[in-house]
Short mmCIF file of C-alpha atoms in Angstrom, two decimals:
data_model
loop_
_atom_site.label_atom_id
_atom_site.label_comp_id
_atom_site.label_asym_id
_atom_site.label_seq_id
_atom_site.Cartn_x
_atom_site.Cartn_y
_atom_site.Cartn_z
CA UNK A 1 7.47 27.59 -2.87
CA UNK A 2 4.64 24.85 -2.87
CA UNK A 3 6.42 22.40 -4.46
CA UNK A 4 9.32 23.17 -2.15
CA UNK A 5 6.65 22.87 1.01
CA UNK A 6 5.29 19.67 -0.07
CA UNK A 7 8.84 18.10 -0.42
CA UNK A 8 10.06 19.14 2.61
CA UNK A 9 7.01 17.94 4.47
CA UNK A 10 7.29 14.59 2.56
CA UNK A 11 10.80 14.18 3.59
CA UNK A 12 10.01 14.79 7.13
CA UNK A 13 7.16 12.18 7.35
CA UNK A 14 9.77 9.72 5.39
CA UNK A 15 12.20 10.27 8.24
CA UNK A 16 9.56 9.99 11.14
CA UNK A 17 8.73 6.49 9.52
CA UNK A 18 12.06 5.13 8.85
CA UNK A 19 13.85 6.78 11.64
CA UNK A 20 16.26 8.32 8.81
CA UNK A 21 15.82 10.06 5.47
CA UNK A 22 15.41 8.46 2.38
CA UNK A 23 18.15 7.28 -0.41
CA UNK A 24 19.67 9.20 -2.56
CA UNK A 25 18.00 8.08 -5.43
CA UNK A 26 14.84 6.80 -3.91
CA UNK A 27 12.27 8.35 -6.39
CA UNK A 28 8.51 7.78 -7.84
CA UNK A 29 9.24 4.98 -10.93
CA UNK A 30 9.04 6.94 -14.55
CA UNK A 31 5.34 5.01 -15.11
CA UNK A 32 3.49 2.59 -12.33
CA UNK A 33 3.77 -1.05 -12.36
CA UNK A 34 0.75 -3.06 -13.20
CA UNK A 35 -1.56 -4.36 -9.98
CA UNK A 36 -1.84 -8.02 -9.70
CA UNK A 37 -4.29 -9.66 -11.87
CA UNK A 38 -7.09 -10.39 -10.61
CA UNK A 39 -6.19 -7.35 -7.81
CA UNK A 40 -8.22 -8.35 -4.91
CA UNK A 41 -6.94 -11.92 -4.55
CA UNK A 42 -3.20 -11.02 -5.28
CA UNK A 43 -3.39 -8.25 -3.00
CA UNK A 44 -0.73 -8.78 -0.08
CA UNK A 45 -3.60 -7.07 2.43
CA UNK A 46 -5.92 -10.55 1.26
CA UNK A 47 -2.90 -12.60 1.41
CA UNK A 48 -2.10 -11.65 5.16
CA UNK A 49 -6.30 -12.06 6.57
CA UNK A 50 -5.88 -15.84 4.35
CA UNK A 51 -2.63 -16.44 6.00
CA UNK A 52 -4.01 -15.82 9.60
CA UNK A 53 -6.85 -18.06 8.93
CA UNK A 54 -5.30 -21.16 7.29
CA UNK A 55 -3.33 -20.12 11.17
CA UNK A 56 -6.30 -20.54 12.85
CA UNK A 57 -7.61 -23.35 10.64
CA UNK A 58 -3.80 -25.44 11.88
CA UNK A 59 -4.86 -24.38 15.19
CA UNK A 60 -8.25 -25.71 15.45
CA UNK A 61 -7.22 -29.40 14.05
CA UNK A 62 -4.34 -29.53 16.76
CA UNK A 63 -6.83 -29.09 19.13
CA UNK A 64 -9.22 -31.52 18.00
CA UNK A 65 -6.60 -34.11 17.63
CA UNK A 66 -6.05 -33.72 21.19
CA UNK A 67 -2.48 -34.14 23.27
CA UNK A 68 -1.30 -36.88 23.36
CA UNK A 69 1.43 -37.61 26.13
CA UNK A 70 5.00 -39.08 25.72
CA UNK A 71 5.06 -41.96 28.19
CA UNK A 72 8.35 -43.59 29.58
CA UNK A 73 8.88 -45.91 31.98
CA UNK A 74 11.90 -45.99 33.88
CA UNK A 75 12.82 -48.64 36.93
CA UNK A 76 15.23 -47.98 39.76
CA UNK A 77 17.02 -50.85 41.77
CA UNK A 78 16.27 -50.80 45.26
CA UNK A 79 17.14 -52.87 48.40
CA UNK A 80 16.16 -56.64 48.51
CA UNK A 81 16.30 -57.03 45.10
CA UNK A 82 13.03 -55.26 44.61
CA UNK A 83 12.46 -52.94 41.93
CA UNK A 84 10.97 -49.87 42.06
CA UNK A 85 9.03 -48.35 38.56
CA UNK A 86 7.75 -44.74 37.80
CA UNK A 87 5.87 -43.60 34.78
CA UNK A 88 7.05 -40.03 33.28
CA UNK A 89 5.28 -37.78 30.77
CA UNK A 90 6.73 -34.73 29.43
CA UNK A 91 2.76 -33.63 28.01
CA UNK A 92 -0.32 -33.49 30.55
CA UNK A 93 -3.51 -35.93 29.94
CA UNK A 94 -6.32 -33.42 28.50
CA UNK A 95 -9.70 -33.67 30.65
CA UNK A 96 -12.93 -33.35 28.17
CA UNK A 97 -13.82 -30.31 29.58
CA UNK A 98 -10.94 -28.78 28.90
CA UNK A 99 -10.33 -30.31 25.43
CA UNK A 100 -13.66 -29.03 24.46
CA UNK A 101 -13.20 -25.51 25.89
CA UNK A 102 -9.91 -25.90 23.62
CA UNK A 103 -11.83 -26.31 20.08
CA UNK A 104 -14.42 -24.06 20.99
CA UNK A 105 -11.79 -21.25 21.35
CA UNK A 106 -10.08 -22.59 17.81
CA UNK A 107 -13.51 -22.81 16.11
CA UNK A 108 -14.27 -19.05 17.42
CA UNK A 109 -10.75 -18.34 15.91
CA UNK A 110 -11.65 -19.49 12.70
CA UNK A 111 -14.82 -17.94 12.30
CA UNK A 112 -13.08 -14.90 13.82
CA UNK A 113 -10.28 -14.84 10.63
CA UNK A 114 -13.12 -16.05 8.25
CA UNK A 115 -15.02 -13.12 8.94
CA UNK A 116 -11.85 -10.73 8.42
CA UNK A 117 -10.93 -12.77 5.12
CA UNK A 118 -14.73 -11.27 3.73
CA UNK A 119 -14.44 -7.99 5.06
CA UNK A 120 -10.59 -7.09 3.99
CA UNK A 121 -11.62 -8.71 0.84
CA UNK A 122 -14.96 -6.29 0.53
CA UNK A 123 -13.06 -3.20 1.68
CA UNK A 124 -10.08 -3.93 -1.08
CA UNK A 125 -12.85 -3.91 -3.64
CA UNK A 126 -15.06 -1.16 -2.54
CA UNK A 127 -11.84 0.93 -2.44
CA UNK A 128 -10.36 -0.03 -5.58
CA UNK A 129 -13.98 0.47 -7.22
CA UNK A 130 -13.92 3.99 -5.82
CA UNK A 131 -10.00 4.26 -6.60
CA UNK A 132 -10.65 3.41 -10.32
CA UNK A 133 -13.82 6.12 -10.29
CA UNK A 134 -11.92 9.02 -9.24
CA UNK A 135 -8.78 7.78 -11.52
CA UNK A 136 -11.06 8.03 -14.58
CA UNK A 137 -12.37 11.23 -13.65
CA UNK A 138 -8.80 12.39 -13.14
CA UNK A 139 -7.33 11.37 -15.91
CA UNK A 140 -9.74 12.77 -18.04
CA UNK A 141 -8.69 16.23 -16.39
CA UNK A 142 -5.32 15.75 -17.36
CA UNK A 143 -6.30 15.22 -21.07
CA UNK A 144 -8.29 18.75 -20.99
CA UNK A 145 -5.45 20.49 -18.69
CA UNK A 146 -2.96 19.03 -21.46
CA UNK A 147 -4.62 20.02 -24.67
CA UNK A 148 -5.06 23.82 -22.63
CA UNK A 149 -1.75 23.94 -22.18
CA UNK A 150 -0.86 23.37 -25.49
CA UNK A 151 -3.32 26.13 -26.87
CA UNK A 152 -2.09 28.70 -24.60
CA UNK A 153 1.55 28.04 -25.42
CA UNK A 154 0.47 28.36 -28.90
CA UNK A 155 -1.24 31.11 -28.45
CA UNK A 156 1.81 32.62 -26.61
CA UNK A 157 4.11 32.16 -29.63
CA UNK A 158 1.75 34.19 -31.84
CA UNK A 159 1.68 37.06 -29.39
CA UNK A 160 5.45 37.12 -29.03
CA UNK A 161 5.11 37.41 -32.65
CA UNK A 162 2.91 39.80 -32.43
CA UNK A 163 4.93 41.98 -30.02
CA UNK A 164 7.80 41.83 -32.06
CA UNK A 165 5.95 43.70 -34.99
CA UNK A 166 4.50 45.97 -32.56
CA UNK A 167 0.50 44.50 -32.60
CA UNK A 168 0.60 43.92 -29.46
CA UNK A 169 1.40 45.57 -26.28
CA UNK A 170 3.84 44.18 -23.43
CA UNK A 171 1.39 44.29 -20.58
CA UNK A 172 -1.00 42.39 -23.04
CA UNK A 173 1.91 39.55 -23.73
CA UNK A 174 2.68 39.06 -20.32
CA UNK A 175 -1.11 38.82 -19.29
CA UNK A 176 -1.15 35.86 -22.02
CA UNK A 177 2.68 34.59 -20.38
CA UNK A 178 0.77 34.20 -17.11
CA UNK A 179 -2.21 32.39 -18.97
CA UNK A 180 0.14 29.55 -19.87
CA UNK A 181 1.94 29.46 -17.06
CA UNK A 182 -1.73 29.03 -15.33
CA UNK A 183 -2.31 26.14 -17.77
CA UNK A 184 0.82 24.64 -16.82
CA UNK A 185 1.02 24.92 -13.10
CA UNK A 186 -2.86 23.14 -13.53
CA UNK A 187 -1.82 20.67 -16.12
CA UNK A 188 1.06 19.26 -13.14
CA UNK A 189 -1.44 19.15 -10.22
CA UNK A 190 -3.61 16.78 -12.29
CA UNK A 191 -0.65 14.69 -12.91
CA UNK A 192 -0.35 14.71 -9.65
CA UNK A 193 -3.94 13.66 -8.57
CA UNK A 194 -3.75 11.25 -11.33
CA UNK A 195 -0.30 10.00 -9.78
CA UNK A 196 -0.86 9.98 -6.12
CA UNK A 197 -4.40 7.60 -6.96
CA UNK A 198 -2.38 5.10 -8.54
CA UNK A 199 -0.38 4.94 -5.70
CA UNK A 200 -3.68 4.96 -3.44
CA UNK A 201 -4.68 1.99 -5.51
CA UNK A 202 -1.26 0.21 -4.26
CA UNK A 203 -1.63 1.37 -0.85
CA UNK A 204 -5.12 -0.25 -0.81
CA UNK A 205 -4.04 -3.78 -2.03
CA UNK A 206 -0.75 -3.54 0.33
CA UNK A 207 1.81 -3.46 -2.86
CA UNK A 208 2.66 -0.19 -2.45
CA UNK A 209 5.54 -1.70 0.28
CA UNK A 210 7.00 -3.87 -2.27
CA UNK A 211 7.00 -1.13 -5.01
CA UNK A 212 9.21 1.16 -2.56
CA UNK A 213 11.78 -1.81 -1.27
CA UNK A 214 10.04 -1.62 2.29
CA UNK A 215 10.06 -5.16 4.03
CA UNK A 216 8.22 -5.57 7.30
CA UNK A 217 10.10 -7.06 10.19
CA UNK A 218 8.75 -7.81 14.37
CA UNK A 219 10.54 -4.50 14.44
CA UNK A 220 8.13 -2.73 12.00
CA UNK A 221 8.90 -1.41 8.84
CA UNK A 222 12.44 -0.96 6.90
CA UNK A 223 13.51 0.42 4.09
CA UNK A 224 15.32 -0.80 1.72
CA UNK A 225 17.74 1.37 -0.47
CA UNK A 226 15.31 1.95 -3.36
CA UNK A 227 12.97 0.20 -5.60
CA UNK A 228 14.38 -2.38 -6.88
CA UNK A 229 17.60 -2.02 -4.93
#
């Protein structure tokens, strides 16, 4: 009924997102991808800050090239044979003052995207560091909640061996039933753990959206009909 709970909830939250539910045969891969090597600087969340600063970077060298206006002169005949000339520009003339104001806002840019390049870059690797922590600690539950299992199902086939020649008693097989099924229900939920911090690992570096077929449009996110579809 858990299991059943945590579906449905997923499947609801899926829908929220994507405004409908999810594929048919949109599913968690059989084993997870590798991250990008190195992980921080192939991340797509350290890709976007760099993007928005080589931005601002393009930004600030417009404006210290200045604008430069597109001149034409054009003549009209008039009476008396006189001629009549007007100058056209399809760009303003930039005063200093307001040139200056211009790459003082584009410098301020910069250092503004700089500063986001070193934090998103920080935060990726304090929360990969942390991610990789808890993913040792988890897996190593998995390898105890394994090797349990596998001594209480043993153990289970030598009391239903046991039972059959009458050495032991029903209530005491089915006390030793529920013990494996114990080991087995914990065995899964460290899967899971171990699982959903992979995942957490991909969320944190932004490749989780690639891994899932999602593309991100100016209308927000989209999914796609699977991974790898």
């Amino acid at each position: 009924a858990g299991v059943r709970g945590d579906l449905a909830r997923s499947l609801a939250i899926y829908a929220e997102i994507f405004g409908e539910p999810p594929a048919a045969r949109l599913g968690l891969p059989p084993q997870l991808p590798a991250l990008p090597d190195p992980v921080v600087d192939g991340s797509p969340v350290l890709l976007a800050a760099e993007a928005a600063r080589l931005t601002a970077v393009a930004e600030l060298a417009a404006a210290q090239a200045g604008r430069v206006p597109a001149l034409e002169l054009s003549t009209i005949a008039a009476t008396a044979g006189s001629l009549i000339a007007s100058i056209q520009s399809d760009e303003g003339f930039s005063t200093g003052g307001r040139q200056a104001a211009r790459v003082a806002a584009a410098e301020a840019r910069v250092q503004t995207r700089e500063a986001d390049v070193a934090a998103t870059r920080r935060e990726v690797q304090r929360r990969l560091s942390v991610l990789t922590a808890e993913r040792q600690a988890a897996t190593e539950r998995l390898a105890a909640a394994t090797r349990a299992t596998a001594a209480s199902r043993e153990n289970a086939v030598v009391a239903r061996e046991q039972f059959r020649i009458a050495q032991r008693s029903l209530i005491e097989l089915l006390d030793i039933e529920r013990e494996v099924l114990d080991a087995e229900r914990l065995a899964i939920e460290a899967e899971r753990n171990r699982v959903f911090l992979d995942y957490a690992a991909l969320a944190a570096t932004g490749d989780i959206l690639d891994l899932f077929g999602v593309r991100v449009s100016d209308a927000g996110l989209v999914a796609q009909a699977g991974p790898g579809g």
